[in-house]
PDB file of C-alpha atoms in Angstrom:
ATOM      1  CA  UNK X   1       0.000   0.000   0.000  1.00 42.00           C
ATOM      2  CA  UNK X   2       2.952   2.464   0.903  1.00 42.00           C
ATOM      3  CA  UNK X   3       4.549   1.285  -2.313  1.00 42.00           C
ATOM      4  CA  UNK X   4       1.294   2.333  -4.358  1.00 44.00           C
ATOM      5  CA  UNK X   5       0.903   5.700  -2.573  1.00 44.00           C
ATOM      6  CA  UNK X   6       4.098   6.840  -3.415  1.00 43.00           C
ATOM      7  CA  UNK X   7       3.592   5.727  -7.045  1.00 42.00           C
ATOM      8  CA  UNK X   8       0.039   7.830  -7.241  1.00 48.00           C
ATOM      9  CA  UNK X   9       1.845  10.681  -5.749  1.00 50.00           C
ATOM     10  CA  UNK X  10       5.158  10.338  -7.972  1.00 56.00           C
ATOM     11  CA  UNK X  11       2.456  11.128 -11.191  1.00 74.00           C
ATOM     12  CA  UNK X  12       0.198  13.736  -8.767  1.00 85.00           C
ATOM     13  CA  UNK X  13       0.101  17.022 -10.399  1.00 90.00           C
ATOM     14  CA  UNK X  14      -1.436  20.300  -9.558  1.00 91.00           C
ATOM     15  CA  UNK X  15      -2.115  23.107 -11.694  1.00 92.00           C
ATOM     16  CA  UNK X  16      -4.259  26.587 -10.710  1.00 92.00           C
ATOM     17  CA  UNK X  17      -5.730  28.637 -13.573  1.00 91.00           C
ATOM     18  CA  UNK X  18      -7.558  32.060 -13.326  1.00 92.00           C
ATOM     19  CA  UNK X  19     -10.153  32.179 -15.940  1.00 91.00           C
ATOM     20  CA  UNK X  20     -11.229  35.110 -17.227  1.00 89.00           C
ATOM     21  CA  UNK X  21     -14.677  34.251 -18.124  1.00 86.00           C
ATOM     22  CA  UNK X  22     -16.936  36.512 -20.762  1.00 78.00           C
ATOM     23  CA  UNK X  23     -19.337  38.773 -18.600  1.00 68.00           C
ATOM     24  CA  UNK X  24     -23.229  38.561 -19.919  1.00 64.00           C
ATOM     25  CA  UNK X  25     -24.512  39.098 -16.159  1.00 54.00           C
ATOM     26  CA  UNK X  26     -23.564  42.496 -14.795  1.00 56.00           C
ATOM     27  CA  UNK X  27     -23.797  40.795 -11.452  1.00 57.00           C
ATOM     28  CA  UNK X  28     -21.478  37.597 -12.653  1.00 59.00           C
ATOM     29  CA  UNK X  29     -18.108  37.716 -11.299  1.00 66.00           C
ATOM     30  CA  UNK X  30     -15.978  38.190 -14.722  1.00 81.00           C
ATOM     31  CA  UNK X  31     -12.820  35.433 -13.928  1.00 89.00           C
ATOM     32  CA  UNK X  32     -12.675  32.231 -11.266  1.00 92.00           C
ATOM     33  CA  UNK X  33      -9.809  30.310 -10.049  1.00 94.00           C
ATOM     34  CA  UNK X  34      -9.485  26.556 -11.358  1.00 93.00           C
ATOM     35  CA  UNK X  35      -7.219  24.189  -8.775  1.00 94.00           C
ATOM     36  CA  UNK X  36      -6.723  20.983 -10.362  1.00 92.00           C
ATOM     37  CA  UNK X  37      -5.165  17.600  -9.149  1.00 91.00           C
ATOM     38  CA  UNK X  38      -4.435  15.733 -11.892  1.00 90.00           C
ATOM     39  CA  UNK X  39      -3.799  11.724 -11.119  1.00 89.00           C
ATOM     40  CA  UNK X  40      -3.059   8.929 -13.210  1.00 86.00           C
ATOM     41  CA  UNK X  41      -6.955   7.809 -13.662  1.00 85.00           C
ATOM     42  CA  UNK X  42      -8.783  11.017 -12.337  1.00 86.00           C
ATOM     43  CA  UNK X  43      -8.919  14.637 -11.151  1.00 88.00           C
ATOM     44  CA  UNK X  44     -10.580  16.679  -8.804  1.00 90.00           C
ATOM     45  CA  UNK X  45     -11.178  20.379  -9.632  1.00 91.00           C
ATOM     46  CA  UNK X  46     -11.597  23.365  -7.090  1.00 93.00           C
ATOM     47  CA  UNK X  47     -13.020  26.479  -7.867  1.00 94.00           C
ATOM     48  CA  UNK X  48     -13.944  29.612  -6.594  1.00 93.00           C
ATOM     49  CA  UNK X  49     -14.288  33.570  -7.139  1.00 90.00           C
ATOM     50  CA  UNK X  50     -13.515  34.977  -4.013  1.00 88.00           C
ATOM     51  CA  UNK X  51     -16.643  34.364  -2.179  1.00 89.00           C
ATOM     52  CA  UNK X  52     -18.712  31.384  -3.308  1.00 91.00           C
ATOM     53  CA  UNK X  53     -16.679  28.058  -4.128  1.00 93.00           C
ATOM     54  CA  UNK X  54     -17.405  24.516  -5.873  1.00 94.00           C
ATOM     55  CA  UNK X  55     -15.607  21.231  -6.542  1.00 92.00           C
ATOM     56  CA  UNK X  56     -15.641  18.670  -9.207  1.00 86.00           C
ATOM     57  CA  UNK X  57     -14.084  15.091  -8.319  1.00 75.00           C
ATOM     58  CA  UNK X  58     -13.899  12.162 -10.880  1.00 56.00           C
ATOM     59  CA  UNK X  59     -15.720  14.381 -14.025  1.00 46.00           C
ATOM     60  CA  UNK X  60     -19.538  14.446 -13.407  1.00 40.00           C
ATOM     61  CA  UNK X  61     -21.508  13.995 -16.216  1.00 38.00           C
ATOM     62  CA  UNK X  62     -24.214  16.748 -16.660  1.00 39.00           C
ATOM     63  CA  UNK X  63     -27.077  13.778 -16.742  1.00 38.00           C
ATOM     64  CA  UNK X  64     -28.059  13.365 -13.565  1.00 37.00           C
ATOM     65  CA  UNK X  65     -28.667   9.714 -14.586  1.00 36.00           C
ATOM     66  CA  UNK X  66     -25.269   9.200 -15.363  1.00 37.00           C
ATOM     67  CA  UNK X  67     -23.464   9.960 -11.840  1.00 37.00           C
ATOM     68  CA  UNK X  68     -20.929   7.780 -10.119  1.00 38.00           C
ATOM     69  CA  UNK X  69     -19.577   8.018  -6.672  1.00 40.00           C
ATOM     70  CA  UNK X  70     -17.851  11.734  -6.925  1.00 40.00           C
ATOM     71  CA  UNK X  71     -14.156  10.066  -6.313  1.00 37.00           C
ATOM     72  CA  UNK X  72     -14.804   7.088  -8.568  1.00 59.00           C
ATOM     73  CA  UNK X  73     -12.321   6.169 -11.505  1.00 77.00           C
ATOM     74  CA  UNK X  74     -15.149   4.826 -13.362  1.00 79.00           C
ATOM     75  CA  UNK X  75     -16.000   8.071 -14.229  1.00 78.00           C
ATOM     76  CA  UNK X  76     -13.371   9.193 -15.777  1.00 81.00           C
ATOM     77  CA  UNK X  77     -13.136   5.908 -17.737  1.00 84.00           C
ATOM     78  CA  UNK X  78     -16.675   6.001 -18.916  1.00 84.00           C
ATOM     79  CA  UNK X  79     -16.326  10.020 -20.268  1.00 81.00           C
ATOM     80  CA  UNK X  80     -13.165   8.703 -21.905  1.00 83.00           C
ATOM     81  CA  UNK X  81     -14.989   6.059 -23.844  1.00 85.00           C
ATOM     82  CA  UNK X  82     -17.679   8.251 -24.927  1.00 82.00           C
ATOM     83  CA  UNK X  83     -14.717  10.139 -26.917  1.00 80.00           C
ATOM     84  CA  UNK X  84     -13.087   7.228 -28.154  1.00 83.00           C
ATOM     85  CA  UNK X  85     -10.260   8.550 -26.012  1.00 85.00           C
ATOM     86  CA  UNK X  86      -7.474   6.579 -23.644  1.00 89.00           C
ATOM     87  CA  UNK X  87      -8.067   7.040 -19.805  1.00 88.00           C
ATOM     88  CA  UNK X  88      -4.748   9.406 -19.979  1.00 88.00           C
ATOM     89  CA  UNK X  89      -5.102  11.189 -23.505  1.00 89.00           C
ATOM     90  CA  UNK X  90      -8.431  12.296 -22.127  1.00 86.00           C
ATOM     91  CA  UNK X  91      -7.039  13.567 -18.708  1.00 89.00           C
ATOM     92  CA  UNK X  92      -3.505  15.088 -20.197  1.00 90.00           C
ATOM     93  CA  UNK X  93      -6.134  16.545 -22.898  1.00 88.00           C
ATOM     94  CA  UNK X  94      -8.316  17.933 -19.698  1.00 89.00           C
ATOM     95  CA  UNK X  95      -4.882  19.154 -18.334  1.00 90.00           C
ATOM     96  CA  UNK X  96      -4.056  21.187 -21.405  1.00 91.00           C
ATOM     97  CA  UNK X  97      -7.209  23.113 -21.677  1.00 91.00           C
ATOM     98  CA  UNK X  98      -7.417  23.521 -17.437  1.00 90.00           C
ATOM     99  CA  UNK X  99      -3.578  23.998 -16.874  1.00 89.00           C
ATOM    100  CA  UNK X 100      -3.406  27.322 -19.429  1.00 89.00           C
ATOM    101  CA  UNK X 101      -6.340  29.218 -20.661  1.00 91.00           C
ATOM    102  CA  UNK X 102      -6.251  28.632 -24.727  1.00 91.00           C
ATOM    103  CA  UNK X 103      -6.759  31.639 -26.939  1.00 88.00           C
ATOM    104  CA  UNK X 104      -8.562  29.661 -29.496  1.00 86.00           C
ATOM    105  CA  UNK X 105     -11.005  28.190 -26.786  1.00 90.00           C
ATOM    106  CA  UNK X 106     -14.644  29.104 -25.712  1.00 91.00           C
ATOM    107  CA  UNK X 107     -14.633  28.704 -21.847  1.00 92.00           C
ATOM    108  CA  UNK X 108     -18.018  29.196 -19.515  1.00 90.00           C
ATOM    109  CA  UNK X 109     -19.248  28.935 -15.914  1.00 90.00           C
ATOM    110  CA  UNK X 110     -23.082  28.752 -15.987  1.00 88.00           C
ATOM    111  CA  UNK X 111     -25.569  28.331 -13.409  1.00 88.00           C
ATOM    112  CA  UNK X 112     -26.844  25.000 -13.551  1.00 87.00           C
ATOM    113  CA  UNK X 113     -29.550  25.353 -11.171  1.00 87.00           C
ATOM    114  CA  UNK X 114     -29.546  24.543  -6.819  1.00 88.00           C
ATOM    115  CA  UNK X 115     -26.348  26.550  -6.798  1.00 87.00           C
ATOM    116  CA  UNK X 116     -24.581  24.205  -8.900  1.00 91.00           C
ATOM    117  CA  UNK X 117     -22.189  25.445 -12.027  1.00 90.00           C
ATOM    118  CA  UNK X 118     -21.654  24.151 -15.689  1.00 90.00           C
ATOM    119  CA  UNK X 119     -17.784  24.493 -16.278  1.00 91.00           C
ATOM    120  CA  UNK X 120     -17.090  23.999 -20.357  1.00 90.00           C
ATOM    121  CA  UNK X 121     -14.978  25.139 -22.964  1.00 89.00           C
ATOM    122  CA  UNK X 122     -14.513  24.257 -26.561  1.00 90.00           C
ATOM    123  CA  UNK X 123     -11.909  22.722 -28.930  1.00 86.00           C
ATOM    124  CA  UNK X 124     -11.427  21.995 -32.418  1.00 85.00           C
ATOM    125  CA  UNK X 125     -11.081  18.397 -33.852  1.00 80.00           C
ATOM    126  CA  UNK X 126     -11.254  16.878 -37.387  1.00 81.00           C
ATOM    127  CA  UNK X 127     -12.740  20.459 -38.237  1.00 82.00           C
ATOM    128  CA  UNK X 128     -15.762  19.946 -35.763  1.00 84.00           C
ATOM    129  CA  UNK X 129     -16.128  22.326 -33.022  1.00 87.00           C
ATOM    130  CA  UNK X 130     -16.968  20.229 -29.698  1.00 86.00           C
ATOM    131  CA  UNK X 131     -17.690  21.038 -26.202  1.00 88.00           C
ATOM    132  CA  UNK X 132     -16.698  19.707 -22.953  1.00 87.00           C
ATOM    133  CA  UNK X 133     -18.673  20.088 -19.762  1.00 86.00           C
ATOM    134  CA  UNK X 134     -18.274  19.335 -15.752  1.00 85.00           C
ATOM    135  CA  UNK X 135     -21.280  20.045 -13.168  1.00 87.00           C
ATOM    136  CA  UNK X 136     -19.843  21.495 -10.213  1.00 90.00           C
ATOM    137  CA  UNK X 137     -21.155  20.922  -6.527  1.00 91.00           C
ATOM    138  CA  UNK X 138     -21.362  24.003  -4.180  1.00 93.00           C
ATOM    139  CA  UNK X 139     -18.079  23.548  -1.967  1.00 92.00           C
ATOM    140  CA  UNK X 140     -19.624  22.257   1.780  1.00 91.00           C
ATOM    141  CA  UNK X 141     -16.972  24.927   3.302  1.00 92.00           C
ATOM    142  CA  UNK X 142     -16.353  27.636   0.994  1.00 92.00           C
ATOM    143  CA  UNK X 143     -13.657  29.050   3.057  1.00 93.00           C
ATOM    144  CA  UNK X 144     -12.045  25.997   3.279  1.00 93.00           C
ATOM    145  CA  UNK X 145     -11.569  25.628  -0.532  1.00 93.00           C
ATOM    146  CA  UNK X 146     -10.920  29.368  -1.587  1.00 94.00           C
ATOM    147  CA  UNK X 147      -8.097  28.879   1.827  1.00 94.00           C
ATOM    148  CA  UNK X 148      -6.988  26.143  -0.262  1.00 93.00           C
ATOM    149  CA  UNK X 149      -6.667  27.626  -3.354  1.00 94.00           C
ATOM    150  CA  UNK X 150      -4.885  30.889  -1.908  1.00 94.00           C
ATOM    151  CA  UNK X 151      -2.196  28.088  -0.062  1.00 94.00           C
ATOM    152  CA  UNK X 152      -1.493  26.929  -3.269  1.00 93.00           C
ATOM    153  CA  UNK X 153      -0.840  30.180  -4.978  1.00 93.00           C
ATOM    154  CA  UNK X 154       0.735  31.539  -2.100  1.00 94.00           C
ATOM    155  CA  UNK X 155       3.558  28.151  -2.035  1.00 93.00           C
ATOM    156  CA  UNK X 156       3.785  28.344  -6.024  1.00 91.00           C
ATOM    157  CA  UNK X 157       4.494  32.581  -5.535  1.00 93.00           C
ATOM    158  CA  UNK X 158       7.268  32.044  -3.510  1.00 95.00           C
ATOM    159  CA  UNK X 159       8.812  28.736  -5.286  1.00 93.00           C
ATOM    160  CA  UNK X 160       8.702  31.164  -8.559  1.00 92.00           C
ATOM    161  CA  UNK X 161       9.929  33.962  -6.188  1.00 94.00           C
ATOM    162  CA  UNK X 162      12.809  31.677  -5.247  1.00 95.00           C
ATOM    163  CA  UNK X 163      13.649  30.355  -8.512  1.00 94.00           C
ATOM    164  CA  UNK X 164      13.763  34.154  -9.912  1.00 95.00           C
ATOM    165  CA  UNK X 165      16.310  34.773  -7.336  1.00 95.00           C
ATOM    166  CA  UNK X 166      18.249  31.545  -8.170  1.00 95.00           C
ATOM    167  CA  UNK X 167      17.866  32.376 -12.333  1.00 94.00           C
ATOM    168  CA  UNK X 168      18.792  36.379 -11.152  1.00 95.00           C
ATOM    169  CA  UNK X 169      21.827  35.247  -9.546  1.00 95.00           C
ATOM    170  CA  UNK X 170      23.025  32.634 -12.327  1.00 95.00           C
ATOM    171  CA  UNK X 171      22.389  35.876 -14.849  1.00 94.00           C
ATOM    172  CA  UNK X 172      24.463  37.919 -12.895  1.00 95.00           C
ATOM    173  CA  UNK X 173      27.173  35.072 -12.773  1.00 94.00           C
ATOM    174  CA  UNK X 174      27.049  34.900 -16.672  1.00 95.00           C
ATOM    175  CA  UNK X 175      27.137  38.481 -17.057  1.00 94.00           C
ATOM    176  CA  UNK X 176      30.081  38.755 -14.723  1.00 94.00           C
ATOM    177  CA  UNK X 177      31.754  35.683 -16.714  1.00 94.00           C
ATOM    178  CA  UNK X 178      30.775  36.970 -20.264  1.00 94.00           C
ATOM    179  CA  UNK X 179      32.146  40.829 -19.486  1.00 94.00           C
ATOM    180  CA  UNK X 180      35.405  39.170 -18.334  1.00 94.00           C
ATOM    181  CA  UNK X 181      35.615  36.957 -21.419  1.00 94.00           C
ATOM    182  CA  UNK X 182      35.112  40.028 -23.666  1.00 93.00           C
ATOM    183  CA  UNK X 183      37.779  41.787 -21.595  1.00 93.00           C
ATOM    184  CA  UNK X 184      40.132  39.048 -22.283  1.00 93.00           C
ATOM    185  CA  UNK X 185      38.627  38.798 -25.746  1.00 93.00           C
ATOM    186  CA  UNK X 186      39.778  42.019 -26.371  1.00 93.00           C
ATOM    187  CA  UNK X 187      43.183  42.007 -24.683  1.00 92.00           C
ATOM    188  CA  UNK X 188      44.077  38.971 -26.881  1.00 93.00           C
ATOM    189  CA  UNK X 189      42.932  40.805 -30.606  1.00 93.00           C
ATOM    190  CA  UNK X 190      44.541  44.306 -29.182  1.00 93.00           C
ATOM    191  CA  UNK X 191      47.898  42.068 -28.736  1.00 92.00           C
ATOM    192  CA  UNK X 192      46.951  39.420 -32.123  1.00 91.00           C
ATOM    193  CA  UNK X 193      47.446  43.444 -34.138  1.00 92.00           C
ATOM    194  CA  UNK X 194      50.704  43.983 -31.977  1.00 91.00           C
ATOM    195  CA  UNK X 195      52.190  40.973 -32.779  1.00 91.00           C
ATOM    196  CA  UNK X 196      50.808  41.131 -36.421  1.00 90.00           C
ATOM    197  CA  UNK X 197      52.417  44.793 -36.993  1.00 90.00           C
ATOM    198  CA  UNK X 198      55.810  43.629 -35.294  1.00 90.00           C
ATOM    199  CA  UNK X 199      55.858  40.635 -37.337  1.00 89.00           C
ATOM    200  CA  UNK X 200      55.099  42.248 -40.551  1.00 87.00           C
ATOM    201  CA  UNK X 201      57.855  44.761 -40.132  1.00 89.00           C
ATOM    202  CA  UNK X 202      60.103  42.441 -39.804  1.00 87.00           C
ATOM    203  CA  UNK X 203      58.984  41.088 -42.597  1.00 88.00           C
ATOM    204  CA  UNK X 204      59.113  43.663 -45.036  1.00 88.00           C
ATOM    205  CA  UNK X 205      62.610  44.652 -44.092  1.00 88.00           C
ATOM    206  CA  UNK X 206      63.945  41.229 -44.609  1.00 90.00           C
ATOM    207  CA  UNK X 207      61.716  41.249 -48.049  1.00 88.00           C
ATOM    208  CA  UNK X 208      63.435  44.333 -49.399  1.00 90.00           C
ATOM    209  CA  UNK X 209      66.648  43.005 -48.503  1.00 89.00           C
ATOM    210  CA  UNK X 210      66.635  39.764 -50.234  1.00 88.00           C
ATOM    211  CA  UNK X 211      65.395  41.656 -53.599  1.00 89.00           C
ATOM    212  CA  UNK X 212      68.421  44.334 -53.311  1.00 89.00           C
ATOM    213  CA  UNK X 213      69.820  41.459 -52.894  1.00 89.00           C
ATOM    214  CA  UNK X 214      68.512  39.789 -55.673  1.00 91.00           C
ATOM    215  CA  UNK X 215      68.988  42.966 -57.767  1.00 89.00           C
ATOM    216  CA  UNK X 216      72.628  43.550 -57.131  1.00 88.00           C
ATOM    217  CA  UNK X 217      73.171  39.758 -58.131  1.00 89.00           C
ATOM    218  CA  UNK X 218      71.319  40.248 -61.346  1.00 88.00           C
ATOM    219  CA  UNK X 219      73.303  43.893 -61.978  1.00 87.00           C
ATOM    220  CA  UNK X 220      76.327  41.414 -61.273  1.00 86.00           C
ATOM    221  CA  UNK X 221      75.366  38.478 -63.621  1.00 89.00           C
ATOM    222  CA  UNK X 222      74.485  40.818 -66.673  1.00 86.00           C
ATOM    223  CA  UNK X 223      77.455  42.747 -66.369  1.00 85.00           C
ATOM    224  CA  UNK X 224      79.756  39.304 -66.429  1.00 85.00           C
ATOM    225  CA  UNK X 225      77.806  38.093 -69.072  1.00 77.00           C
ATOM    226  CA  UNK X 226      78.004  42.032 -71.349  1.00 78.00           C
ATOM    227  CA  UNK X 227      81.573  41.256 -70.446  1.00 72.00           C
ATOM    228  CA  UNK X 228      81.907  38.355 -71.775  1.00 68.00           C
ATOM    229  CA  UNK X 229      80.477  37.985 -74.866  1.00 69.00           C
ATOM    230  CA  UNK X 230      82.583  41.519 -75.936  1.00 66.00           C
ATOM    231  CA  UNK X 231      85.633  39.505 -75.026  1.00 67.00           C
ATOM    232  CA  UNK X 232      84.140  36.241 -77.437  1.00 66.00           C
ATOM    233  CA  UNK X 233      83.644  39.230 -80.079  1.00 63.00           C
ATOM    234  CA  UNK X 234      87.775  40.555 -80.021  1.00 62.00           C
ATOM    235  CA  UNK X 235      88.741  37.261 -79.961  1.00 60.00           C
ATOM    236  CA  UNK X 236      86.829  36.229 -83.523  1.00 58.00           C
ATOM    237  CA  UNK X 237      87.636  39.951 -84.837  1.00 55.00           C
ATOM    238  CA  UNK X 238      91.432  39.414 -84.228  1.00 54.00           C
ATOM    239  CA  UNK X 239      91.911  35.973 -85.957  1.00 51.00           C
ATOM    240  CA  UNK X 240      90.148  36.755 -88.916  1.00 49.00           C
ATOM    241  CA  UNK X 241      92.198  39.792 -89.325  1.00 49.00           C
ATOM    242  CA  UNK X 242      95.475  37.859 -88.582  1.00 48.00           C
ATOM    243  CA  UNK X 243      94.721  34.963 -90.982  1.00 44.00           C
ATOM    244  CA  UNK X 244      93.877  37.495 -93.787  1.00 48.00           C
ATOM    245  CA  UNK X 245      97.031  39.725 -93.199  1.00 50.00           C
ATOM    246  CA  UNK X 246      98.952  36.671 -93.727  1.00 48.00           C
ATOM    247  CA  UNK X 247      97.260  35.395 -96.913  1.00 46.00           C
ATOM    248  CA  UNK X 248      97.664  38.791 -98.300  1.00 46.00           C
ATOM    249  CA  UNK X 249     101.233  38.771 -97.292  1.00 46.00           C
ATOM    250  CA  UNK X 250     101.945  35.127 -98.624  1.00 45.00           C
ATOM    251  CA  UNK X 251     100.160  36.617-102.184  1.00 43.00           C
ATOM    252  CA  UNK X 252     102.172  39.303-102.563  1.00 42.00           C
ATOM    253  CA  UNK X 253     105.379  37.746-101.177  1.00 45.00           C
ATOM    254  CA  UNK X 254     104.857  34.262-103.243  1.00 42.00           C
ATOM    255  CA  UNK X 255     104.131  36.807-106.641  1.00 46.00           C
ATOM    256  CA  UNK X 256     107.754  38.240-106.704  1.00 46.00           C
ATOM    257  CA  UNK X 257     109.414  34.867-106.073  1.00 42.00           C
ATOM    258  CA  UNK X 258     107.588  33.284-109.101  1.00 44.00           C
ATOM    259  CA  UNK X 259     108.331  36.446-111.601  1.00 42.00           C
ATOM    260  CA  UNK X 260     111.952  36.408-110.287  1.00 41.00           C
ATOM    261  CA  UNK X 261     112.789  32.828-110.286  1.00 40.00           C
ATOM    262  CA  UNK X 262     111.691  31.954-113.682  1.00 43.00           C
ATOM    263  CA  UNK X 263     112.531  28.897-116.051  1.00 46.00           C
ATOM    264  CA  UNK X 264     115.730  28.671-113.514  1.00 41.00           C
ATOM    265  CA  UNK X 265     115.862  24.758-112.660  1.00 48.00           C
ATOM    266  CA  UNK X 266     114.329  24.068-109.369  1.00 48.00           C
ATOM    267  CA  UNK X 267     113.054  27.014-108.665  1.00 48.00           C
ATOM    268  CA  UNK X 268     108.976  25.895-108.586  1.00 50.00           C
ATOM    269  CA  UNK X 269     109.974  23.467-105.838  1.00 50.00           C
ATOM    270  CA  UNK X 270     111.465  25.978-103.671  1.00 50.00           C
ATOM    271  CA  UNK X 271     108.684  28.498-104.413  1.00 49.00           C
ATOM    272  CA  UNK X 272     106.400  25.705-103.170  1.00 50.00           C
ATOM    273  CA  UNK X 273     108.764  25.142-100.330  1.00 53.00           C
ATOM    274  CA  UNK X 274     109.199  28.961 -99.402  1.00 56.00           C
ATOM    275  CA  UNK X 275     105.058  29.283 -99.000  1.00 57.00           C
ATOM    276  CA  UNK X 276     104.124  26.253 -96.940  1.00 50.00           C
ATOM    277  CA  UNK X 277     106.854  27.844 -94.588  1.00 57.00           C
ATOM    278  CA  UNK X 278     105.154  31.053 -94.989  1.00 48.00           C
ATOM    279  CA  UNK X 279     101.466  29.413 -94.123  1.00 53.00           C
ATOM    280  CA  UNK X 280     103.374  27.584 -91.047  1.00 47.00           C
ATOM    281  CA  UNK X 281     103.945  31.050 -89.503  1.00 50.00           C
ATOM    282  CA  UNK X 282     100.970  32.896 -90.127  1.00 48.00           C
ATOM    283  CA  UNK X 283      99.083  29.542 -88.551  1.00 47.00           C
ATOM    284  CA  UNK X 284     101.171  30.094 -85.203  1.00 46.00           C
TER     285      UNK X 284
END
């Protein structure tokens, strides 16, 4: 039994709604506040508008005929089955429309008649409009159940005032973290440029001298190779000129020695003789 109780209360929820109703009655209060337990097989609703109160346990049915025992789960089941709906989907689907006033919703809180109330509201499905309704009870102690319902905002105020104090605090820890990691942000681009601009400096210096560098090796290289090819040119222009010098020379000196010699004998042999020693000397 302990076992199952603290299961049942592990999946116990509670939720507190006001509901602003639409005002046709000048005398009608205009919103209500909706407690709601919400168990694994049933709920139990409490409302109230500040003076008069009612409850709703296990889902009444509006026919009168209908009615279980007010705490019963058989309830619940039966309303489920009537919209082809699970035992949960139709309480989580209660839960959404109780938990948070929908925009899109039609929500009422009639007078049903012996001071009972008609809690519905509307929702869209398959493109059908449909409407679901609860008959309330009048509350046996209405002070009892508003007390109840001002506990429960009064313990859910101050566990939202305490986690807004624990979410201001962890804010102001980021903040405090974040402006220090822009601080140190900044410190590391202001000395990224620093280093950049020292670096680069370097750089260029060392880039301008390698190409003077570069330059006065390539002023170097050009003038060898002007140099060079002059000294190729005198050397062709000087044995040309020797060589012909000493043809000319061996022409006009070989002439004479002919005319003079004449039909005297030997004297074309050592004609002959005296020019291939002339040739030998010009060659060296």
């Amino acid at each position: 039994m302990e076992e199952d109780a603290a299961v049942s209360s592990s999946f116990t929820r509670h939720t507190c709604l006001k509901l602003d109703l639409p005002v046709e009655d000048p005398k009608a209060k205009d919103a209500v506040f909706v407690k709601a337990t919400w168990f694994p097989s049933r709920f139990d609703l409490a409302i109230s508008d500040g003076l008069d109160a009612w409850t709703c346990h296990g889902a009444h049915l509006c026919d009168p005929s209908l009615l279980f025992d007010p705490a019963s789960e058989a309830e619940v089941r039966l309303r489920a089955e009537q919209w082809d709906l699970p035992v949960a989907e139709y309480i989580a689907l209660a839960e959404h429309y109780l938990g948070f006033q929908q925009p899109g919703s039609k929500y009422g809180f009639e007078d049903a008649g012996n001071g009972q109330r008609r809690l519905s509201w509307t929702f869209e499905k398959q493109g059908t409009t449909l409407e679901w309704r609860w008959k309330c009870q009048p509350s046996p102690n209405n002070k009892q159940t508003t007390a109840g319902i001002l506990d429960f905002l009064m313990d859910a105020n101050i566990r939202l005032s305490e986690e807004v104090v624990r979410k201001t605090q962890s804010y102001q820890k980021l903040k405090s973290e974040a402006e220090k990691c822009l601080l140190q942000s900044e410190r590391f681009s202001n000395e990224k440029v620093e280093f950049e601009s020292v670096v680069y400096t370097k750089f260029v210096a060392i880039l301008n001298s390698k190409k003077a560098k570069l330059r006065e090796l390539r002023d170097r290289i050009a003038k060898t190779g002007t140099a060079g090819k002059a000294s190729k040119e005198d050397d062709s222009t000087d044995g040309t000129e020797s060589f012909d010098d000493g043809s000319d020379d061996e022409i006009v000196k070989a002439e004479p020695a002919e005319e003079t010699v004449g039909d005297l004998p030997g004297s074309s042999e050592a004609a002959a003789s005296s020019g291939l020693r002339a040739r030998k000397r010009t060659r060296k």
